[in-house]
Every structure is written in C-alpha cells, then in structure tokens.
Coordinates of C-alpha atoms and ligand atoms in Angstrom, one line a residue:
X1 CA -3.4 -14.1 -2.2
X2 CA -5.1 -16.2 -4.8
X3 CA -8.3 -14.2 -5.1
X4 CA -8.6 -13.1 -8.7
X5 CA -9.5 -9.6 -7.8
X6 CA -6.0 -9.1 -6.5
X7 CA -4.7 -9.6 -10.0
X8 CA -7.1 -7.3 -11.8
X9 CA -6.7 -3.7 -12.8
X10 CA -9.1 -1.8 -10.6
X11 CA -11.4 0.8 -12.2
X12 CA -11.2 4.5 -11.4
X13 CA -13.8 6.1 -9.1
X14 CA -16.1 8.8 -10.5
X15 CA -15.9 12.0 -8.5
X16 CA -19.7 11.8 -7.9
X17 CA -19.3 8.4 -6.4
X18 CA -16.8 9.4 -3.8
X19 CA -19.3 11.3 -1.7
X20 CA -21.8 8.4 -1.6
X21 CA -22.4 6.8 1.8
X22 CA -21.2 3.4 0.3
X23 CA -17.8 4.8 -0.5
X24 CA -17.5 6.9 2.6
X25 CA -18.4 3.9 4.8
X26 CA -16.0 1.7 2.8
X27 CA -13.2 4.2 3.6
X28 CA -14.0 4.1 7.3
X29 CA -14.2 0.3 7.2
X30 CA -10.8 0.1 5.4
X31 CA -9.1 2.3 8.1
X32 CA -10.6 0.0 10.8
X33 CA -9.5 -3.2 9.0
X34 CA -6.0 -1.8 8.5
X35 CA -5.7 -0.8 12.1
X36 CA -7.1 -4.1 13.4
X37 CA -4.5 -5.9 11.2
X38 CA -1.7 -3.6 12.2
X39 CA -1.1 -2.7 8.6
X40 CA 0.2 0.5 7.2
X41 CA -1.8 0.5 4.0
X42 CA -4.9 -1.2 2.5
X43 CA -6.1 -1.0 -1.1
X44 CA -9.6 -1.6 -2.5
X45 CA -8.8 -4.9 -4.2
X46 CA -7.6 -6.3 -0.8
X47 CA -11.1 -6.0 0.5
X48 CA -12.5 -7.3 -2.9
X49 CA -13.5 -3.9 -4.1
X50 CA -12.0 -3.5 -7.6
X51 CA -11.7 0.3 -7.4
X52 CA -8.8 2.7 -7.4
X53 CA -8.8 3.7 -3.8
X54 CA -6.4 3.0 -0.9
X55 CA -5.9 4.1 2.7
X56 CA -2.5 4.3 4.4
X57 CA -0.8 5.7 7.4
X58 CA -1.0 5.5 11.2
X59 CA -1.9 8.0 13.9
X60 CA 0.7 6.9 16.5
X61 CA 4.3 7.0 15.6
X62 CA 5.8 4.1 17.6
X63 CA 5.0 1.8 14.6
X64 CA 7.7 1.3 12.1
X65 CA 8.4 4.5 10.2
X66 CA 5.8 7.2 10.3
X67 CA 3.1 8.3 7.9
X68 CA 0.1 10.5 8.5
X69 CA -3.2 8.8 7.5
X70 CA -4.3 9.5 3.9
X71 CA -7.1 8.5 1.6
X72 CA -5.8 8.2 -2.0
X73 CA -8.2 7.8 -5.0
X74 CA -7.3 7.4 -8.6
X75 CA -3.5 8.0 -8.0
X76 CA -1.0 8.8 -10.6
X77 CA 2.6 8.4 -9.5
X78 CA 5.7 9.8 -11.2
X79 CA 9.2 9.1 -10.0
X80 CA 11.2 12.2 -9.0
X81 CA 14.9 11.8 -9.9
X82 CA 16.2 8.3 -10.5
X83 CA 17.2 7.0 -7.0
X84 CA 15.9 3.6 -5.9
X85 CA 16.0 2.0 -2.5
X86 CA 15.6 -1.6 -1.5
X87 CA 13.9 -2.3 1.8
X88 CA 11.6 -4.8 3.5
X89 CA 7.9 -5.0 2.7
X90 CA 5.0 -7.1 3.9
X91 CA 1.4 -7.3 2.7
X92 CA -1.9 -8.0 4.5
X93 CA -2.8 -10.2 1.5
X94 CA 0.4 -12.2 1.9
X95 CA 0.4 -12.8 5.6
X96 CA 3.5 -13.6 7.7
X97 CA 6.0 -13.1 4.8
X98 CA 8.5 -10.3 4.2
X99 CA 10.8 -9.6 1.3
X100 CA 13.1 -6.9 0.1
X101 CA 11.7 -4.8 -2.7
X102 CA 13.3 -2.0 -4.8
X103 CA 11.3 1.1 -5.1
X104 CA 11.7 4.7 -6.3
X105 CA 13.0 6.7 -3.4
X106 CA 11.2 9.9 -4.3
X107 CA 7.8 10.2 -6.0
X108 CA 5.1 12.8 -6.8
X109 CA 1.5 11.7 -6.4
X110 CA -1.5 13.3 -8.0
X111 CA -4.8 11.9 -6.7
X112 CA -8.3 12.7 -5.3
X113 CA -9.0 12.7 -1.6
X114 CA -12.1 11.5 0.2
X115 CA -13.8 14.9 -0.2
X116 CA -13.4 14.7 -4.0
X117 CA -10.6 17.3 -4.0
X118 CA -7.6 17.1 -6.3
X119 CA -4.4 16.6 -4.3
X120 CA -0.8 16.7 -5.2
X121 CA 2.1 15.7 -2.9
X122 CA 5.7 14.4 -2.9
X123 CA 6.8 11.5 -0.8
X124 CA 10.2 10.2 0.1
X125 CA 11.5 7.0 1.7
X126 CA 9.0 5.0 3.8
X127 CA 5.8 6.8 2.8
X128 CA 6.9 6.7 -0.9
X129 CA 7.3 3.0 -0.5
X130 CA 3.9 2.5 1.0
X131 CA 2.2 4.6 -1.7
X132 CA 3.9 2.6 -4.5
X133 CA 3.0 -0.7 -2.8
X134 CA -0.7 0.3 -2.5
X135 CA -0.9 1.8 -6.0
X136 CA 0.5 -1.5 -7.3
X137 CA -2.5 -3.2 -5.8
X138 CA -4.7 -1.1 -8.0
X139 CA -2.9 -2.5 -11.0
X140 CA -3.0 -6.2 -9.9
X141 CA 0.6 -6.2 -8.9
X142 CA 1.9 -7.8 -5.7
X143 CA 5.3 -7.0 -4.0
X144 CA 6.7 -10.4 -5.1
X145 CA 6.4 -9.2 -8.7
X146 CA 8.8 -6.3 -7.9
X147 CA 11.5 -8.3 -6.1
X148 CA 14.8 -8.7 -8.0
X149 CA 15.3 -12.1 -6.4
X150 CA 13.4 -14.3 -3.9
X151 CA 16.5 -14.9 -1.8
X152 CA 15.3 -12.4 0.9
X153 CA 11.8 -14.0 1.3
X154 CA 11.4 -14.4 5.1
X155 CA 8.7 -15.6 7.4
X156 CA 7.7 -13.0 9.9
X157 CA 9.0 -15.0 12.9
X158 CA 12.5 -15.2 11.3
X159 CA 12.3 -11.6 10.1
X160 CA 11.7 -10.6 13.8
X161 CA 14.5 -12.8 14.9
X162 CA 17.2 -12.0 12.4
X163 CA 16.4 -8.9 10.4
X164 CA 14.1 -6.4 12.1
X165 CA 16.9 -4.6 14.1
X166 CA 18.4 -3.1 11.0
X167 CA 18.0 -2.6 7.3
X168 CA 20.3 -5.6 6.7
Ligands
ZN1 ZN1 -0.1 -5.2 0.0

C-alpha cells in the first residue's frame, strides 16, 4: 500500500497480447506469488503491472472457503439481484490487517481467460467476494474504500484470536 500503481486504473489487455510469453509467464509468476503468500487472489497492479488481469483461487480446499483457480482478464461485473453480505477481507497489499467489507452476494462476470477465450460465469458468496475485491484492484480501489466503518479493522493476530472461529 502506498505504491501509486495501486491507485491507478489499469489498462485492458489486447487479445493478441494475452498469448505472448511475457503475459503467460506473468500469469504463472502471479500464481506462484499468490501461493507463496497464501493469498486467494492477486491482481496485476499488486505486482506493479497496470493491466486488467488477476488470478484467484486455490487447488486444495482446507484453506478458508473454496474457489477453483481462475485467470480473469478485462472483467466486467454485474450484480445479480440486490443482496449484499458483509464479511472479513484481507489483502496481500495491506499485510496483517483484516476488516469487514460489504459486497454483492451474487454476481455475473464476463471476461477473457488466459487462452484469449471469452468467458461468462456467475459467482456467489466467497468466490463472488474474491472476484469483486480483485476487480477493484484494477480500478485502483482497496478494500478500505468499501468499508462502511473502520471499527472492524483488526490485526491478523487479533483476528485469529477473537474473530476467525465465526463470522462474528
Ligand atoms: Zn487485495
């Protein structure tokens, strides 16, 4: 947090660019970085690449929630229905801090995958939260900006001690 790129609107990727070795290697590197950091999502601006691309998800399912690994490029999100949910979020760019963030409960995502193919999917609950958090990074938005109040801001150690056993 503090690097200007995190506050910029990232540029869309051209379809021709996606197949280049640079972008394919970047995607692989981002998955590795995310796994090494035990994150659930990582967006281009977080590795100082101001492009509309993020990776998300984990292979194993003993992590919090479950979400299959995805590569999302140039996403467009629309809310489905009007339900919102508040839950805890953290961010690899804001280490050791958690806070409660309201998000749309159900969304539809249109995007391009790493093969340059148009994809469309719906997501609910935890995966929907992750996708909204990562898409925000592409618009220079951090989860603090979405919080209704800062009263729930919590250091990770205190989160683990007081809050992680339930949704509080
Ligand atoms: Zn983040």
